[in-house]
Amino acid sequence: MTPETGIFSPGAPIVEEGQQPTKLYRIVSGWVICRNTLLDGRTQVVSILVPGDTIGAKGLLTGSASDLVEAHQATCLQSISHARVLGLAAQDFNVAMWLLWYANQEHLRSDKWLTLLGQGNAIEKIAITLLDIYWRLSRAGLVGDGAVRVPLTQSIIGEHVGLTLPHVCRTLGILRERGGVDIRYGGVEIVDPNALRASAADLADFWEG
Amino acid sequence: MTPETGIFSPGAPIVEEGQQPTKLYRIVSGWVICRNTLLDGRTQVVSILVPGDTIGAKGLLTGSASDLVEAHQATCLQSISHARVLGLAAQDFNVAMWLLWYANQEHLRSDKWLTLLGQGNAIEKIAITLLDIYWRLSRAGLVGDGAVRVPLTQSIIGEHVGLTLPHVCRTLGILRERGGVDIRYGGVEIVDPNALRASAADLADFWEG
DNA sequence: CGGACTCTTGAGACTAATCAAACGTCGTGG
DNA sequence: CCACGACGTTTGATTAGTCTCAAGAGTCCG
């Protein structure tokens, strides 16, 4: 594999929009954010990546990156060049199948998000966003006993689910009253996933089912 | 390739939700709709497929279908079993790479839809939905000189973009006033793509860029 | 002709956006 | 140690956009 390792500071771009991507990354530690931006400034956060996730699989064959990928905190990444990945895939069918499997998983995820953005109200959108992150951190073994810190500003959460910052604030206030979260400067703490789940039961069922 | 051919009547299920899918399909003629449904009845139309599109690539390796796929009109499909596709991919690296490329394209599409649903208003959502279909029909060589018939009910359009049926109706009314579309029983006719584009310029730029 | 489905329209309620200001928190430099 | 500035959160008042509920009219098919 001979992967290389690199550190990115908060706010540092990992892949620029429209640029020719040449590497595949795996997050060792830190948080990474993928955005699409419109000419008039509207911004959609397409995905929020946590340790263990892969960056740039989408651009492996398409030749140009569609979104801007940024380190959101100090982030440690392993990288492998596209050429090497494709070489490995050509030699070993299992590698090719892993790539295909991963692409399918990503696609499944996108469809779930479509359903959330299309059908959910503000409370559901934010509750599921936090639950989704909680579940992924959990699978990565990063959830301990206490509250789980999610270092995302309300502005970023809003860009992820298509809500304005003040409305995110008010909605988080409701989720706090219900015991699901605590709100901190620069982030949110998930106190009780069950309380979040209760605020978005039907979508949570769909998410897991 | 030895594909088989089959005809599906309007409303006939092609793949059932949660079922084990065994085949990959290619649409020869007709329209196909993929939906996700929540327990409380809310429904998201995840994608609308036209001739030339592939069905079921997402379930090739994941083992279970995540959405309900239905013929929306009389539809003619070619099918190949998953086993055969994977067999071909194992023999010919190009086949494996085509599958991967296609999965990446689908993923890119999903991300565009995310941006549309997260950032667009009703007019933009519907204008882009119609433009997207127009562009895809165009690429498939199915656009002639006159108006382009899109046989989707307003209800389906609403489920695709997360708007209620009455609001879709009113919004289509605005697009009609602007000369973009004509409204027919059971469908819409795209009269002037440029008028639609003008109603959603920033998102259209993003869509094509 | 009847029935099922689709489109249209209206009034009122509600959700979320907008605009704006104040307040907290943190890092920095005097 | 304090003062400052940048950034993030909170709150309020108002407006815009969309939903809801409901009824009526159009279209197609048997």
Coordinates of C-alpha atoms (C1' of nucleotides) in Angstrom, one line a residue:
Chain A
M1 CA 0.0 0.0 0.0
T2 CA 2.8 2.4 0.9
P3 CA 0.4 5.2 1.8
E4 CA 1.8 8.6 2.8
T5 CA 0.7 10.6 5.7
G6 CA -0.1 14.3 6.0
I7 CA -1.4 16.9 8.4
F8 CA -3.9 19.6 7.4
S9 CA -4.6 22.6 9.6
P10 CA -8.2 23.9 10.2
G11 CA -9.6 25.5 7.1
A12 CA -6.9 24.1 4.8
P13 CA -8.2 22.9 1.5
I14 CA -7.6 19.2 0.7
V15 CA -9.2 19.2 -2.7
E16 CA -10.2 22.4 -4.6
E17 CA -13.4 22.6 -6.6
G18 CA -12.9 21.9 -10.3
Q19 CA -9.3 21.0 -9.8
Q20 CA -7.9 17.7 -11.1
P21 CA -7.7 15.4 -8.1
T22 CA -4.9 12.9 -8.0
K23 CA -5.2 11.2 -4.7
L24 CA -7.5 9.2 -2.5
Y25 CA -7.4 10.0 1.2
R26 CA -8.3 8.2 4.3
I27 CA -9.0 10.2 7.5
V28 CA -6.9 9.1 10.4
S29 CA -8.1 11.8 12.8
G30 CA -10.0 15.1 12.5
W31 CA -13.1 16.3 10.7
V32 CA -13.5 17.1 7.0
I33 CA -16.2 19.0 5.2
C34 CA -17.3 18.7 1.5
R35 CA -19.2 21.7 0.0
N36 CA -20.8 22.7 -3.2
T37 CA -21.0 26.5 -3.8
L38 CA -23.3 28.4 -6.2
L39 CA -22.3 31.5 -8.0
D40 CA -24.6 33.6 -5.8
G41 CA -22.9 32.4 -2.7
R42 CA -25.4 29.7 -1.5
T43 CA -23.5 26.8 -0.1
Q44 CA -24.5 23.2 0.4
V45 CA -22.4 21.0 2.7
V46 CA -22.6 17.7 0.9
S47 CA -21.0 15.6 3.5
I48 CA -19.2 15.7 6.8
L49 CA -16.5 13.1 7.1
V50 CA -15.1 11.6 10.3
P51 CA -12.1 9.3 11.0
G52 CA -12.1 6.2 8.9
D53 CA -13.9 7.8 6.0
T54 CA -12.4 8.0 2.5
I55 CA -12.1 11.2 0.5
G56 CA -12.2 11.6 -3.2
A57 CA -13.5 8.2 -4.3
K58 CA -16.1 10.1 -6.4
G59 CA -13.3 11.8 -8.5
L60 CA -11.4 8.6 -9.1
L61 CA -12.6 8.2 -12.7
T62 CA -14.5 11.3 -13.4
G63 CA -11.3 13.4 -13.7
S64 CA -12.4 16.5 -12.0
A65 CA -13.5 17.2 -8.4
S66 CA -17.0 18.5 -8.1
D67 CA -16.7 19.8 -4.6
L68 CA -14.4 21.7 -2.3
V69 CA -13.0 19.6 0.5
E70 CA -11.7 21.2 3.6
A71 CA -10.2 20.2 6.9
H72 CA -12.4 21.5 9.6
Q73 CA -10.1 20.8 12.4
A74 CA -6.5 19.7 12.5
T75 CA -6.7 16.6 10.5
C76 CA -4.4 13.7 9.8
L77 CA -4.8 12.0 6.4
Q78 CA -3.3 9.0 4.6
S79 CA -3.1 9.3 0.9
I80 CA -2.6 7.0 -2.1
S81 CA -2.4 8.2 -5.7
H82 CA -5.2 7.4 -8.1
A83 CA -2.8 5.7 -10.4
R84 CA -1.7 3.4 -7.7
V85 CA -5.2 2.6 -6.6
L86 CA -6.2 1.8 -10.2
G87 CA -3.1 -0.3 -10.6
L88 CA -4.0 -2.3 -7.5
A89 CA -7.6 -2.7 -8.7
A90 CA -6.3 -4.0 -12.1
Q91 CA -4.1 -6.6 -10.3
D92 CA -6.6 -7.6 -7.6
F93 CA -10.3 -8.0 -8.4
N94 CA -11.1 -7.7 -4.7
V95 CA -9.8 -4.1 -4.7
A96 CA -11.9 -3.2 -7.7
M97 CA -14.9 -4.7 -6.0
W98 CA -14.2 -2.8 -2.8
L99 CA -14.1 0.4 -4.7
L100 CA -17.4 -0.5 -6.4
W101 CA -18.9 -1.5 -3.0
Y102 CA -17.8 1.7 -1.4
A103 CA -19.3 3.8 -4.3
N104 CA -22.6 2.0 -3.9
Q105 CA -22.6 2.7 -0.1
E106 CA -21.9 6.4 -0.8
H107 CA -24.8 6.5 -3.3
L108 CA -27.1 4.8 -0.7
R109 CA -26.1 7.5 1.8
S110 CA -26.9 10.3 -0.7
D111 CA -30.3 8.9 -1.3
K112 CA -31.1 8.9 2.4
W113 CA -30.0 12.5 2.6
L114 CA -32.3 13.3 -0.3
T115 CA -35.2 11.8 1.6
L116 CA -34.3 13.8 4.7
L117 CA -34.0 17.1 2.8
G118 CA -37.1 16.5 0.8
Q119 CA -39.4 15.2 3.5
G120 CA -38.1 16.3 6.8
N121 CA -38.9 19.3 8.9
A122 CA -36.3 21.4 10.7
I123 CA -36.3 19.3 13.9
E124 CA -36.0 16.0 11.9
K125 CA -33.3 17.4 9.7
I126 CA -31.1 18.4 12.6
A127 CA -31.9 15.4 14.8
I128 CA -31.0 13.0 12.0
T129 CA -27.9 15.0 11.1
L130 CA -26.6 14.6 14.7
L131 CA -27.7 11.0 15.0
D132 CA -26.0 10.1 11.7
I133 CA -22.8 11.5 13.0
Y134 CA -23.3 9.8 16.3
W135 CA -23.8 6.4 14.6
R136 CA -20.8 6.8 12.3
L137 CA -18.5 7.9 15.2
S138 CA -19.9 4.9 17.1
R139 CA -19.0 2.5 14.3
A140 CA -15.6 4.0 14.2
G141 CA -15.2 3.3 17.9
L142 CA -15.0 6.9 18.9
V143 CA -17.9 7.1 21.2
G144 CA -17.2 6.8 24.9
D145 CA -19.4 6.9 27.9
G146 CA -20.2 10.5 28.3
A147 CA -21.6 13.1 25.9
V148 CA -20.2 13.1 22.4
R149 CA -18.7 16.3 21.2
V150 CA -19.6 17.3 17.6
P151 CA -17.3 20.3 16.6
L152 CA -19.7 21.8 14.0
T153 CA -20.9 25.4 14.2
Q154 CA -24.6 26.0 13.7
S155 CA -23.7 27.7 10.5
I156 CA -22.2 24.5 9.1
I157 CA -25.2 22.5 10.3
G158 CA -27.5 24.9 8.5
E159 CA -25.6 24.6 5.3
H160 CA -25.8 20.9 5.6
V161 CA -29.5 20.6 5.9
G162 CA -30.6 23.8 4.1
L163 CA -31.7 25.9 7.1
T164 CA -30.7 29.4 8.0
L165 CA -28.4 30.0 11.0
P166 CA -31.1 31.6 13.3
H167 CA -33.5 28.7 12.6
V168 CA -30.8 26.1 13.4
C169 CA -30.2 27.9 16.7
R170 CA -33.9 27.9 17.6
T171 CA -34.3 24.3 16.6
L172 CA -31.3 23.2 18.6
G173 CA -32.9 25.0 21.5
I174 CA -35.9 22.7 21.2
L175 CA -33.7 19.6 21.0
R176 CA -31.8 20.9 24.1
E177 CA -35.1 21.3 26.0
R178 CA -35.9 17.7 25.1
G179 CA -32.6 16.5 26.6
G180 CA -31.0 15.4 23.4
V181 CA -28.1 17.9 23.2
D182 CA -26.0 20.5 24.9
I183 CA -24.9 23.5 23.1
R184 CA -21.4 24.8 23.3
Y185 CA -19.3 27.5 21.7
G186 CA -18.2 26.1 18.4
G187 CA -20.1 22.9 18.6
V188 CA -22.8 20.6 20.0
E189 CA -22.7 17.8 22.5
I190 CA -24.9 14.8 22.0
V191 CA -26.2 14.0 25.4
D192 CA -28.9 11.5 24.7
P193 CA -29.3 9.8 21.3
N194 CA -32.6 8.3 22.3
A195 CA -34.1 11.8 22.8
L196 CA -32.9 12.8 19.3
R197 CA -34.3 9.6 17.9
A198 CA -37.7 10.3 19.5
S199 CA -37.7 13.7 17.7
A200 CA -37.4 12.0 14.3
A201 CA -38.7 8.5 14.7
D202 CA -39.9 7.8 11.2
L203 CA -36.8 9.1 9.5
A204 CA -34.6 7.3 12.0
D205 CA -36.3 4.0 11.3
F206 CA -35.8 4.6 7.6
W207 CA -32.1 5.5 8.2
E208 CA -31.4 2.3 10.0
G209 CA -33.8 -0.1 8.2
Chain B
M1 CA -23.9 -10.1 -23.4
T2 CA -27.0 -12.3 -24.0
P3 CA -29.4 -9.8 -22.3
E4 CA -33.0 -10.7 -21.9
T5 CA -35.8 -8.4 -22.7
G6 CA -39.0 -7.8 -20.8
I7 CA -42.0 -5.5 -20.8
F8 CA -43.5 -3.9 -17.7
S9 CA -46.9 -2.4 -17.6
P10 CA -47.6 1.0 -16.0
G11 CA -47.4 0.7 -12.2
A12 CA -45.7 -2.7 -12.3
P13 CA -42.9 -3.1 -9.7
I14 CA -39.5 -3.8 -11.2
V15 CA -37.6 -4.1 -7.9
E16 CA -39.4 -4.2 -4.5
E17 CA -38.1 -2.4 -1.4
G18 CA -35.9 -4.5 0.8
Q19 CA -36.1 -7.4 -1.6
Q20 CA -32.9 -9.2 -2.8
P21 CA -32.2 -7.8 -6.3
T22 CA -30.7 -10.2 -8.7
K23 CA -30.6 -8.3 -12.0
L24 CA -29.3 -5.2 -13.6
Y25 CA -31.7 -3.5 -16.1
R26 CA -31.3 -1.1 -18.9
I27 CA -34.3 0.9 -20.1
V28 CA -35.0 0.5 -23.8
S29 CA -38.2 2.6 -23.7
G30 CA -40.5 4.0 -21.1
W31 CA -40.1 5.8 -17.8
V32 CA -39.1 4.4 -14.4
I33 CA -39.5 5.8 -11.0
C34 CA -37.5 5.0 -7.8
R35 CA -39.0 5.9 -4.5
N36 CA -38.2 5.7 -0.8
T37 CA -41.2 5.5 1.6
L38 CA -41.3 6.3 5.3
L39 CA -43.5 4.4 7.7
D40 CA -45.8 7.4 8.1
G41 CA -46.5 7.5 4.4
R42 CA -44.2 10.3 3.3
T43 CA -42.6 9.4 0.0
Q44 CA -39.5 10.7 -1.7
V45 CA -39.0 10.1 -5.4
V46 CA -35.2 9.5 -5.5
S47 CA -34.8 9.3 -9.2
I48 CA -36.7 9.4 -12.5
L49 CA -35.1 7.2 -15.2
V50 CA -35.4 7.5 -18.9
P51 CA -34.4 5.3 -21.8
G52 CA -30.7 4.5 -21.8
D53 CA -30.5 4.6 -18.0
T54 CA -29.4 1.7 -15.8
I55 CA -31.5 0.3 -13.0
G56 CA -30.2 -1.4 -9.9
A57 CA -26.5 -0.7 -10.1
K58 CA -26.7 0.5 -6.5
G59 CA -27.8 -3.0 -5.3
L60 CA -25.1 -4.9 -7.2
L61 CA -22.9 -5.5 -4.1
T62 CA -25.0 -4.3 -1.2
G63 CA -27.3 -7.3 -1.4
S64 CA -30.6 -5.6 -0.7
A65 CA -32.6 -3.0 -2.7
S66 CA -33.1 0.2 -0.8
D67 CA -35.8 1.6 -2.9
L68 CA -39.0 0.6 -4.7
V69 CA -38.6 0.8 -8.5
E70 CA -41.7 1.0 -10.6
A71 CA -42.5 1.3 -14.3
H72 CA -44.4 4.5 -14.7
Q73 CA -45.5 3.9 -18.3
A74 CA -45.3 0.8 -20.5
T75 CA -41.6 0.1 -20.2
C76 CA -39.3 -2.1 -22.1
L77 CA -36.2 -3.4 -20.2
Q78 CA -33.1 -5.4 -21.0
S79 CA -31.8 -7.4 -18.0
I80 CA -28.6 -9.1 -17.1
S81 CA -28.1 -11.1 -13.9
H82 CA -25.8 -9.7 -11.2
A83 CA -23.8 -12.9 -11.3
R84 CA -23.2 -12.5 -15.0
V85 CA -22.2 -8.9 -14.6
L86 CA -19.8 -9.7 -11.9
G87 CA -18.4 -12.5 -13.9
L88 CA -17.8 -10.2 -16.9
A89 CA -16.2 -7.7 -14.6
A90 CA -13.8 -10.3 -13.2
Q91 CA -12.8 -11.2 -16.7
D92 CA -12.5 -7.8 -18.2
F93 CA -11.1 -4.9 -16.2
N94 CA -12.8 -2.4 -18.4
V95 CA -16.2 -3.7 -17.4
A96 CA -15.3 -3.3 -13.7
M97 CA -14.1 0.2 -14.4
W98 CA -17.3 1.0 -16.3
L99 CA -19.3 -0.1 -13.3
L100 CA -17.2 2.1 -11.0
W101 CA -17.4 5.0 -13.4
Y102 CA -21.2 4.7 -13.5
A103 CA -21.4 4.5 -9.7
N104 CA -19.4 7.7 -9.5
Q105 CA -21.6 9.4 -12.0
E106 CA -24.7 8.5 -10.0
H107 CA -23.1 9.7 -6.8
L108 CA -22.3 13.1 -8.5
R109 CA -25.9 13.3 -9.6
S110 CA -27.1 12.7 -6.0
D111 CA -24.9 15.5 -4.7
K112 CA -26.4 17.9 -7.2
W113 CA -29.9 17.0 -6.1
L114 CA -28.8 17.5 -2.5
T115 CA -27.8 21.0 -3.4
L116 CA -31.0 21.6 -5.2
L117 CA -33.2 20.4 -2.3
G118 CA -31.1 22.1 0.3
Q119 CA -30.7 25.5 -1.4
G120 CA -33.4 25.9 -4.0
N121 CA -36.8 27.5 -3.8
A122 CA -39.9 26.0 -5.3
I123 CA -39.4 27.6 -8.7
E124 CA -35.8 26.5 -8.9
K125 CA -36.6 23.0 -7.8
I126 CA -39.2 22.5 -10.4
A127 CA -37.4 24.3 -13.2
I128 CA -34.2 22.3 -12.6
T129 CA -36.2 19.0 -12.3
L130 CA -37.6 19.6 -15.8
L131 CA -34.4 20.9 -17.2
D132 CA -32.5 17.9 -15.9
I133 CA -35.0 15.6 -17.6
Y134 CA -34.8 17.7 -20.8
W135 CA -31.0 17.4 -20.9
R136 CA -31.0 13.7 -20.3
L137 CA -33.6 13.1 -23.0
S138 CA -31.6 15.3 -25.2
R139 CA -28.4 13.3 -24.6
A140 CA -30.4 10.1 -25.4
G141 CA -31.5 11.6 -28.7
L142 CA -35.1 11.7 -27.7
V143 CA -35.7 15.5 -28.2
G144 CA -37.2 16.6 -31.5
D145 CA -38.1 20.0 -32.8
G146 CA -41.4 20.7 -30.9
A147 CA -42.3 20.7 -27.3
V148 CA -41.0 17.8 -25.1
R149 CA -43.6 15.7 -23.4
V150 CA -42.8 14.8 -19.8
P151 CA -45.4 12.3 -18.6
L152 CA -45.1 13.0 -14.8
T153 CA -48.0 14.0 -12.7
Q154 CA -47.7 17.0 -10.5
S155 CA -48.0 14.7 -7.5
I156 CA -44.8 12.8 -8.6
I157 CA -43.0 16.0 -9.3
G158 CA -43.9 17.1 -5.8
E159 CA -42.6 13.9 -4.3
H160 CA -39.4 14.4 -6.2
V161 CA -38.6 17.8 -4.9
G162 CA -40.3 17.8 -1.5
L163 CA -43.2 20.1 -2.3
T164 CA -46.9 19.6 -1.9
L165 CA -49.2 19.0 -4.8
P166 CA -51.1 22.3 -4.6
H167 CA -47.8 24.2 -4.5
V168 CA -46.4 22.3 -7.4
C169 CA -49.5 23.3 -9.3
R170 CA -49.1 27.0 -8.5
T171 CA -45.4 27.0 -9.2
L172 CA -46.0 25.3 -12.6
G173 CA -48.5 28.0 -13.3
I174 CA -45.7 30.6 -12.9
L175 CA -43.4 28.7 -15.2
R176 CA -46.2 28.5 -17.7
E177 CA -46.7 32.3 -17.5
R178 CA -43.0 32.7 -18.2
G179 CA -43.3 30.6 -21.3
G180 CA -41.3 27.6 -20.1
V181 CA -44.0 24.9 -20.0
D182 CA -47.4 23.9 -21.0
I183 CA -49.5 21.9 -18.6
R184 CA -51.5 18.9 -19.7
Y185 CA -53.6 16.2 -18.0
G186 CA -51.1 13.7 -16.7
G187 CA -48.0 15.5 -17.6
V188 CA -46.0 18.7 -18.6
E189 CA -44.6 19.8 -21.9
I190 CA -41.4 21.7 -22.0
V191 CA -41.9 24.5 -24.4
D192 CA -38.8 26.6 -23.9
P193 CA -35.8 25.3 -21.9
N194 CA -34.3 28.8 -22.0
A195 CA -37.3 30.2 -20.1
L196 CA -36.8 27.5 -17.5
R197 CA -33.1 28.2 -17.3
A198 CA -33.8 31.8 -16.7
S199 CA -35.9 30.9 -13.7
A200 CA -33.1 29.0 -12.1
A201 CA -29.9 30.5 -13.5
D202 CA -27.5 30.0 -10.6
L203 CA -28.5 26.4 -10.1
A204 CA -28.5 25.6 -13.8
D205 CA -24.9 26.9 -14.0
F206 CA -24.0 24.6 -11.2
W207 CA -25.8 21.7 -12.8
E208 CA -23.8 22.0 -16.0
G209 CA -20.5 23.3 -14.7
Chain C
dC1 C1' -72.9 7.8 -18.1
dG2 C1' -70.3 7.0 -14.0
dG3 C1' -66.1 6.6 -11.6
dA4 C1' -61.3 7.3 -10.8
dC5 C1' -57.7 10.2 -11.3
dT6 C1' -55.7 14.8 -12.1
dC7 C1' -55.6 19.6 -12.1
dT8 C1' -57.0 24.1 -10.2
dT9 C1' -58.2 27.6 -6.8
dG10 C1' -59.0 29.8 -2.4
dA11 C1' -58.5 31.0 2.6
dG12 C1' -56.1 30.6 6.6
dA13 C1' -52.4 28.7 9.5
dC14 C1' -47.8 27.7 10.2
dT15 C1' -42.9 27.1 9.3
dA16 C1' -38.9 29.1 8.2
dA17 C1' -36.5 33.3 6.2
dT18 C1' -35.0 37.9 6.9
dC19 C1' -33.1 41.7 9.1
dA20 C1' -31.1 43.4 13.0
dA21 C1' -29.0 43.8 17.4
dA22 C1' -27.0 42.1 21.6
dC23 C1' -24.4 38.9 24.0
dG24 C1' -20.6 35.1 24.9
dT25 C1' -16.4 33.1 24.1
dC26 C1' -11.9 32.8 22.7
dG27 C1' -7.4 34.3 21.1
dT28 C1' -4.1 38.1 20.7
dG29 C1' -1.4 41.9 21.8
dG30 C1' -0.5 45.9 24.5
Chain D
dC1 C1' -4.1 41.3 33.3
dC2 C1' -6.9 44.0 30.6
dA3 C1' -8.7 45.6 26.1
dC4 C1' -9.8 44.5 21.8
dG5 C1' -11.4 42.1 17.7
dA6 C1' -13.1 38.0 15.4
dC7 C1' -16.2 34.7 15.5
dG8 C1' -20.2 32.2 17.3
dT9 C1' -24.6 32.1 19.6
dT10 C1' -29.0 34.0 21.1
dT11 C1' -33.1 36.6 20.7
dG12 C1' -36.8 39.6 18.7
dA13 C1' -40.0 41.5 15.2
dT14 C1' -41.5 41.2 10.8
dT15 C1' -42.2 39.1 6.3
dA16 C1' -42.2 35.6 2.7
dG17 C1' -42.9 31.0 1.3
dT18 C1' -45.1 26.9 1.8
dC19 C1' -48.5 23.8 3.8
dT20 C1' -53.1 22.4 5.0
dC21 C1' -57.7 21.7 4.2
dA22 C1' -61.3 21.8 1.2
dA23 C1' -64.1 22.2 -2.7
dG24 C1' -64.7 22.3 -7.6
dA25 C1' -63.7 21.5 -12.4
dG26 C1' -61.3 18.9 -16.2
dT27 C1' -59.9 14.5 -18.5
dC28 C1' -59.9 9.9 -19.5
dC29 C1' -61.6 5.1 -19.4
dG30 C1' -64.8 1.4 -19.0

